[in-house]
Each structure stands twice: as C-alpha cells, then as structure tokens.
Protein backbone atom coordinates (compact mmCIF):
# COMPACT_ATOMS: atom_id res chain seq x y z
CA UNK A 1 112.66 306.85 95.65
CA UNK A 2 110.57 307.67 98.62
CA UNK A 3 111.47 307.30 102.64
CA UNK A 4 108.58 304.06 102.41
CA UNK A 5 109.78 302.55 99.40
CA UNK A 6 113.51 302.65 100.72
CA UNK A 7 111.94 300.79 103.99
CA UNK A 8 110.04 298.83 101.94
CA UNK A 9 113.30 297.42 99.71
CA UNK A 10 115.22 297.24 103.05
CA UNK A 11 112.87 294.34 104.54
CA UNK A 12 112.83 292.83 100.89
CA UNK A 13 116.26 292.36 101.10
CA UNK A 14 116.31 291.06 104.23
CA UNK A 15 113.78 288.42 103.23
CA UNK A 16 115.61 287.78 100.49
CA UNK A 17 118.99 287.05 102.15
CA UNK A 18 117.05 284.81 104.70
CA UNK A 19 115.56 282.63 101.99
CA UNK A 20 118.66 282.45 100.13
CA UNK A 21 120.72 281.46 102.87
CA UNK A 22 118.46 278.83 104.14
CA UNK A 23 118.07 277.82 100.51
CA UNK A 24 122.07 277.49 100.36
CA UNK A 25 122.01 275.88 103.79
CA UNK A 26 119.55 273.00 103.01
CA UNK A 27 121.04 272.07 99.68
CA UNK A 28 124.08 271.74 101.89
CA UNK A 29 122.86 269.50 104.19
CA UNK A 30 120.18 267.19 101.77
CA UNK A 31 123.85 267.01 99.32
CA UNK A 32 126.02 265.56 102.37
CA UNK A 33 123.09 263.10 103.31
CA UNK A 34 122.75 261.98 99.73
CA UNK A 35 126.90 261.67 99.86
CA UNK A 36 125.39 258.97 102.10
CA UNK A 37 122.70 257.51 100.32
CA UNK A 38 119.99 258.57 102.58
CA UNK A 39 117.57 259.31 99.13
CA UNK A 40 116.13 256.76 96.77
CA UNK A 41 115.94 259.28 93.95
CA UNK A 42 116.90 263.12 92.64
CA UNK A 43 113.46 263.61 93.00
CA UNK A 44 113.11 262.70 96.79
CA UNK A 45 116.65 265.29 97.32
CA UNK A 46 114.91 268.27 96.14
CA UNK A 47 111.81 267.39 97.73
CA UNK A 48 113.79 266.96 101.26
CA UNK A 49 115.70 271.06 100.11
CA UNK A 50 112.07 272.68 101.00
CA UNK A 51 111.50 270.48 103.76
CA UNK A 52 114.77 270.98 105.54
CA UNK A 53 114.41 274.87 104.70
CA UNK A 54 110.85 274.70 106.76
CA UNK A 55 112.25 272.76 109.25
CA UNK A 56 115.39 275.59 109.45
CA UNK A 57 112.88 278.31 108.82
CA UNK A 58 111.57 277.24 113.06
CA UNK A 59 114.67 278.09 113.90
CA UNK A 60 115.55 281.11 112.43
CA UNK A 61 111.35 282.70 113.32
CA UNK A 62 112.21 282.71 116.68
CA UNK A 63 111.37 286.92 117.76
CA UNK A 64 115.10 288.20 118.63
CA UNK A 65 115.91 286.76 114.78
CA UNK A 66 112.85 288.03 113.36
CA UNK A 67 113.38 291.64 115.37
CA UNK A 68 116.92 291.82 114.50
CA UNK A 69 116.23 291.26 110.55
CA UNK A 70 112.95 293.86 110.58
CA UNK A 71 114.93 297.28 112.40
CA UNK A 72 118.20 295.78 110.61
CA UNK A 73 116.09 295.52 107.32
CA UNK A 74 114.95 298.93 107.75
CA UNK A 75 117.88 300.67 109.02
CA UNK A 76 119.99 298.95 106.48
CA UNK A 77 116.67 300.59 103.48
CA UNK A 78 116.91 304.34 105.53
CA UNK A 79 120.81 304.55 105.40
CA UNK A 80 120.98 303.52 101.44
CA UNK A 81 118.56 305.71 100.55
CA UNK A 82 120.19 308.78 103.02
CA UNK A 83 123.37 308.10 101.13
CA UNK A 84 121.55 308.14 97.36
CA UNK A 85 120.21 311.32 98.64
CA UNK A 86 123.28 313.11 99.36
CA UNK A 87 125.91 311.66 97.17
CA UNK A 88 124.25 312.01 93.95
C-alpha cells in the first residue's frame, strides 16, 4: 500500500474502535436499565442503544478526544505500514 492509504486505514480504525466501543458501552448501560425495567419493550432497548451512543458520542467529540484519535489514528496507519515495509 501507499503512505495515504496507510493514513487513510489508520483513521478508519480509529473510527472504528470509537464506534465499537461506544456501541459496547451503550448496550451496557440500556441492558443494566432494562435489569430494572426502565423499557416497555425489546424494541424501545435497542432504540434507547443509538440514542445513548449519540448522547456518549457529545462526550467523546470534545477536540483533545477528537485530536488525540486523528495524530494517534495516523501515527498508529504510518508505523504499520513502516513496519510492512521493512519486515517483509
């Protein structure tokens, strides 16, 4: 691959791990408040997952987060890619 596509899969991942982990997050929380009867339905649960996760999304788009995940992203794309390069 090229030095843009290895930036390119570097933020991807990063994206990735972010909506994964506030996909596992939410689920956690909208599971202990149904522990508790908060929802009238299954249907109402999942509905609450992706609002929770927007809700959590607020927290996590605040710049240092967002900064941190775009050089990390990109650093973390460069360095794979360096080490394809040279220990083929």
């Amino acid at each position: 691959t090229t030095w843009p596509n290895a930036v390119a899969y570097g933020l991807t991942a990063a994206a990735s791990m972010v909506a994964l982990a506030l996909l596992i997050y939410s689920t956690t929380i909208m599971l202990t408040q149904s522990t508790r009867r908060v929802y009238e339905g299954p249907m109402e649960a999942l509905v609450d997952v992706v609002r929770l996760m927007i809700e959590n999304l607020q927290f996590v788009g605040t710049t240092e987060i967002v900064a941190t995940l775009v050089v990390g992203g990109i650093l973390g794309g460069l360095v794979t890619e360096w080490v394809a390069r040279n220990y083929r």
